[in-house]
């Protein structure tokens, strides 16, 4: 990069790096500030169960099963689709924790499970866990 400055010297063939240093310092300040304001989401990592496999769930755990034929069960008790919201509210009325799990059979479509999750959110259940046969087999 050449530049004519006038006078007797002629052409100066040095690169002017002052603007590049200014840009470098601005980028350095930006990348120093960004991690301070960056906050991730809190994640709850599942822990391995202390119960042996095949044992029934505890009394305080609510499991909603979605079977392959489209029927529903809450803690092994059959419930219809139109009574699902009311039954969930009845089950969680005396409980302090509002956490439930959905266990779906292998061939169940996710759209059916999504409907159950939607009904649960409408009933005031914010924490929903998903159980699959493969996940239970690994535990």
PDB file of C-alpha atoms in Angstrom:
ATOM      1  CA  UNK A   1       0.000   0.000   0.000  1.00  0.00           C
ATOM      2  CA  UNK A   2       1.631   3.210  -1.074  1.00  0.00           C
ATOM      3  CA  UNK A   3       0.797   6.757  -0.220  1.00  0.00           C
ATOM      4  CA  UNK A   4       2.129  10.079  -1.489  1.00  0.00           C
ATOM      5  CA  UNK A   5       2.761  12.551   1.352  1.00  0.00           C
ATOM      6  CA  UNK A   6       4.461  15.247  -0.643  1.00  0.00           C
ATOM      7  CA  UNK A   7       7.846  16.780  -0.128  1.00  0.00           C
ATOM      8  CA  UNK A   8      11.185  15.293  -1.052  1.00  0.00           C
ATOM      9  CA  UNK A   9      10.666  11.858   0.464  1.00  0.00           C
ATOM     10  CA  UNK A  10       8.480  10.440  -2.240  1.00  0.00           C
ATOM     11  CA  UNK A  11       6.215   7.413  -1.710  1.00  0.00           C
ATOM     12  CA  UNK A  12       5.951   5.867   1.788  1.00  0.00           C
ATOM     13  CA  UNK A  13       5.555   2.092   1.545  1.00  0.00           C
ATOM     14  CA  UNK A  14       4.652   1.398   5.182  1.00  0.00           C
ATOM     15  CA  UNK A  15       1.197   0.243   6.185  1.00  0.00           C
ATOM     16  CA  UNK A  16      -0.731   2.527   8.514  1.00  0.00           C
ATOM     17  CA  UNK A  17      -1.737   0.165  11.366  1.00  0.00           C
ATOM     18  CA  UNK A  18      -3.264   2.716  13.755  1.00  0.00           C
ATOM     19  CA  UNK A  19      -6.868   2.160  12.509  1.00  0.00           C
ATOM     20  CA  UNK A  20      -6.357  -1.615  12.721  1.00  0.00           C
ATOM     21  CA  UNK A  21      -5.218  -1.336  16.350  1.00  0.00           C
ATOM     22  CA  UNK A  22      -8.334   0.723  17.157  1.00  0.00           C
ATOM     23  CA  UNK A  23     -10.564  -1.955  15.647  1.00  0.00           C
ATOM     24  CA  UNK A  24      -8.685  -4.655  17.545  1.00  0.00           C
ATOM     25  CA  UNK A  25      -9.153  -2.846  20.864  1.00  0.00           C
ATOM     26  CA  UNK A  26     -12.887  -2.354  20.228  1.00  0.00           C
ATOM     27  CA  UNK A  27     -13.302  -6.070  19.455  1.00  0.00           C
ATOM     28  CA  UNK A  28     -11.306  -6.979  22.562  1.00  0.00           C
ATOM     29  CA  UNK A  29     -13.580  -4.863  24.758  1.00  0.00           C
ATOM     30  CA  UNK A  30     -16.701  -6.342  23.147  1.00  0.00           C
ATOM     31  CA  UNK A  31     -15.550  -9.924  23.703  1.00  0.00           C
ATOM     32  CA  UNK A  32     -14.591  -9.138  27.294  1.00  0.00           C
ATOM     33  CA  UNK A  33     -18.054  -7.731  28.073  1.00  0.00           C
ATOM     34  CA  UNK A  34     -20.205 -10.391  26.346  1.00  0.00           C
ATOM     35  CA  UNK A  35     -19.473 -13.348  28.720  1.00  0.00           C
ATOM     36  CA  UNK A  36     -20.376 -11.249  31.775  1.00  0.00           C
ATOM     37  CA  UNK A  37     -23.948 -10.715  30.566  1.00  0.00           C
ATOM     38  CA  UNK A  38     -24.398 -14.178  29.101  1.00  0.00           C
ATOM     39  CA  UNK A  39     -26.439 -16.515  31.318  1.00  0.00           C
ATOM     40  CA  UNK A  40     -27.493 -20.023  30.358  1.00  0.00           C
ATOM     41  CA  UNK A  41     -30.540 -22.000  31.369  1.00  0.00           C
ATOM     42  CA  UNK A  42     -30.652 -24.074  34.516  1.00  0.00           C
ATOM     43  CA  UNK A  43     -30.888 -27.759  33.699  1.00  0.00           C
ATOM     44  CA  UNK A  44     -32.023 -30.555  35.969  1.00  0.00           C
ATOM     45  CA  UNK A  45     -30.072 -33.661  35.124  1.00  0.00           C
ATOM     46  CA  UNK A  46     -31.897 -36.949  35.738  1.00  0.00           C
ATOM     47  CA  UNK A  47     -30.392 -39.128  38.423  1.00  0.00           C
ATOM     48  CA  UNK A  48     -30.254 -42.891  38.406  1.00  0.00           C
ATOM     49  CA  UNK A  49     -33.031 -44.521  40.365  1.00  0.00           C
ATOM     50  CA  UNK A  50     -32.208 -46.313  43.606  1.00  0.00           C
ATOM     51  CA  UNK A  51     -35.196 -48.641  43.198  1.00  0.00           C
ATOM     52  CA  UNK A  52     -34.702 -51.938  41.369  1.00  0.00           C
ATOM     53  CA  UNK A  53     -36.251 -52.088  37.886  1.00  0.00           C
ATOM     54  CA  UNK A  54     -39.854 -53.227  37.692  1.00  0.00           C
ATOM     55  CA  UNK A  55     -40.894 -51.864  41.086  1.00  0.00           C
ATOM     56  CA  UNK A  56     -44.098 -49.833  41.095  1.00  0.00           C
ATOM     57  CA  UNK A  57     -43.706 -46.069  41.396  1.00  0.00           C
ATOM     58  CA  UNK A  58     -43.941 -44.373  44.764  1.00  0.00           C
ATOM     59  CA  UNK A  59     -47.261 -42.974  45.931  1.00  0.00           C
ATOM     60  CA  UNK A  60     -46.179 -39.356  45.392  1.00  0.00           C
ATOM     61  CA  UNK A  61     -45.239 -39.947  41.724  1.00  0.00           C
ATOM     62  CA  UNK A  62     -47.955 -39.471  39.126  1.00  0.00           C
ATOM     63  CA  UNK A  63     -47.516 -41.419  35.890  1.00  0.00           C
ATOM     64  CA  UNK A  64     -49.881 -40.928  32.974  1.00  0.00           C
ATOM     65  CA  UNK A  65     -49.725 -43.808  30.503  1.00  0.00           C
ATOM     66  CA  UNK A  66     -50.607 -43.355  26.843  1.00  0.00           C
ATOM     67  CA  UNK A  67     -51.205 -46.810  25.438  1.00  0.00           C
ATOM     68  CA  UNK A  68     -50.860 -47.845  21.792  1.00  0.00           C
ATOM     69  CA  UNK A  69     -54.641 -48.017  21.285  1.00  0.00           C
ATOM     70  CA  UNK A  70     -55.050 -44.396  22.489  1.00  0.00           C
ATOM     71  CA  UNK A  71     -56.392 -45.128  25.969  1.00  0.00           C
ATOM     72  CA  UNK A  72     -55.078 -43.295  29.005  1.00  0.00           C
ATOM     73  CA  UNK A  73     -54.276 -44.351  32.550  1.00  0.00           C
ATOM     74  CA  UNK A  74     -53.301 -42.289  35.575  1.00  0.00           C
ATOM     75  CA  UNK A  75     -51.293 -44.453  37.996  1.00  0.00           C
ATOM     76  CA  UNK A  76     -52.729 -47.640  36.383  1.00  0.00           C
ATOM     77  CA  UNK A  77     -56.304 -46.286  36.691  1.00  0.00           C
ATOM     78  CA  UNK A  78     -58.160 -45.920  33.348  1.00  0.00           C
ATOM     79  CA  UNK A  79     -59.388 -42.443  32.444  1.00  0.00           C
ATOM     80  CA  UNK A  80     -61.134 -41.088  29.351  1.00  0.00           C
ATOM     81  CA  UNK A  81     -59.912 -38.186  27.230  1.00  0.00           C
ATOM     82  CA  UNK A  82     -62.808 -35.925  28.219  1.00  0.00           C
ATOM     83  CA  UNK A  83     -62.191 -36.537  31.967  1.00  0.00           C
ATOM     84  CA  UNK A  84     -58.387 -36.224  31.792  1.00  0.00           C
ATOM     85  CA  UNK A  85     -58.132 -32.550  32.843  1.00  0.00           C
ATOM     86  CA  UNK A  86     -60.588 -32.914  35.728  1.00  0.00           C
ATOM     87  CA  UNK A  87     -58.943 -36.136  36.923  1.00  0.00           C
ATOM     88  CA  UNK A  88     -55.469 -34.535  36.872  1.00  0.00           C
ATOM     89  CA  UNK A  89     -56.766 -31.647  38.970  1.00  0.00           C
ATOM     90  CA  UNK A  90     -58.316 -34.133  41.450  1.00  0.00           C
ATOM     91  CA  UNK A  91     -55.061 -36.072  41.730  1.00  0.00           C
ATOM     92  CA  UNK A  92     -52.927 -32.982  42.301  1.00  0.00           C
ATOM     93  CA  UNK A  93     -55.297 -31.108  44.612  1.00  0.00           C
ATOM     94  CA  UNK A  94     -53.887 -32.586  47.872  1.00  0.00           C
ATOM     95  CA  UNK A  95     -50.272 -32.639  46.626  1.00  0.00           C
ATOM     96  CA  UNK A  96     -47.688 -29.925  47.183  1.00  0.00           C
ATOM     97  CA  UNK A  97     -45.467 -30.926  44.262  1.00  0.00           C
ATOM     98  CA  UNK A  98     -46.966 -30.634  40.806  1.00  0.00           C
ATOM     99  CA  UNK A  99     -44.701 -32.963  38.840  1.00  0.00           C
ATOM    100  CA  UNK A 100     -45.942 -35.755  36.578  1.00  0.00           C
ATOM    101  CA  UNK A 101     -44.492 -38.231  34.110  1.00  0.00           C
ATOM    102  CA  UNK A 102     -45.876 -39.475  30.829  1.00  0.00           C
ATOM    103  CA  UNK A 103     -45.144 -43.057  29.817  1.00  0.00           C
ATOM    104  CA  UNK A 104     -45.868 -43.793  26.190  1.00  0.00           C
ATOM    105  CA  UNK A 105     -45.893 -47.130  24.433  1.00  0.00           C
ATOM    106  CA  UNK A 106     -43.468 -47.574  21.569  1.00  0.00           C
ATOM    107  CA  UNK A 107     -45.889 -47.125  18.636  1.00  0.00           C
ATOM    108  CA  UNK A 108     -47.676 -44.070  20.117  1.00  0.00           C
ATOM    109  CA  UNK A 109     -47.447 -40.948  17.968  1.00  0.00           C
ATOM    110  CA  UNK A 110     -45.973 -37.869  19.588  1.00  0.00           C
ATOM    111  CA  UNK A 111     -49.063 -35.843  18.665  1.00  0.00           C
ATOM    112  CA  UNK A 112     -51.090 -37.873  21.168  1.00  0.00           C
ATOM    113  CA  UNK A 113     -48.459 -37.328  23.853  1.00  0.00           C
ATOM    114  CA  UNK A 114     -48.417 -33.603  23.000  1.00  0.00           C
ATOM    115  CA  UNK A 115     -52.192 -33.441  23.586  1.00  0.00           C
ATOM    116  CA  UNK A 116     -51.705 -34.972  27.034  1.00  0.00           C
ATOM    117  CA  UNK A 117     -48.926 -32.463  27.801  1.00  0.00           C
ATOM    118  CA  UNK A 118     -51.226 -29.633  26.686  1.00  0.00           C
ATOM    119  CA  UNK A 119     -54.018 -30.834  28.977  1.00  0.00           C
ATOM    120  CA  UNK A 120     -51.530 -31.122  31.841  1.00  0.00           C
ATOM    121  CA  UNK A 121     -50.282 -27.559  31.321  1.00  0.00           C
ATOM    122  CA  UNK A 122     -53.897 -26.338  31.219  1.00  0.00           C
ATOM    123  CA  UNK A 123     -54.457 -28.133  34.549  1.00  0.00           C
ATOM    124  CA  UNK A 124     -51.521 -26.331  36.164  1.00  0.00           C
ATOM    125  CA  UNK A 125     -48.810 -29.003  35.880  1.00  0.00           C
ATOM    126  CA  UNK A 126     -45.624 -27.203  34.852  1.00  0.00           C
ATOM    127  CA  UNK A 127     -43.061 -29.996  35.224  1.00  0.00           C
ATOM    128  CA  UNK A 128     -43.629 -32.924  32.882  1.00  0.00           C
ATOM    129  CA  UNK A 129     -41.184 -35.791  32.394  1.00  0.00           C
ATOM    130  CA  UNK A 130     -41.252 -38.303  29.566  1.00  0.00           C
ATOM    131  CA  UNK A 131     -40.694 -42.029  30.114  1.00  0.00           C
ATOM    132  CA  UNK A 132     -40.101 -44.407  27.222  1.00  0.00           C
ATOM    133  CA  UNK A 133     -39.656 -48.185  27.233  1.00  0.00           C
ATOM    134  CA  UNK A 134     -36.058 -47.780  26.036  1.00  0.00           C
ATOM    135  CA  UNK A 135     -35.272 -45.297  28.803  1.00  0.00           C
ATOM    136  CA  UNK A 136     -36.741 -47.563  31.476  1.00  0.00           C
ATOM    137  CA  UNK A 137     -34.828 -50.548  30.112  1.00  0.00           C
ATOM    138  CA  UNK A 138     -31.509 -48.669  30.430  1.00  0.00           C
ATOM    139  CA  UNK A 139     -32.183 -47.799  34.052  1.00  0.00           C
TER     140      UNK A 139
END
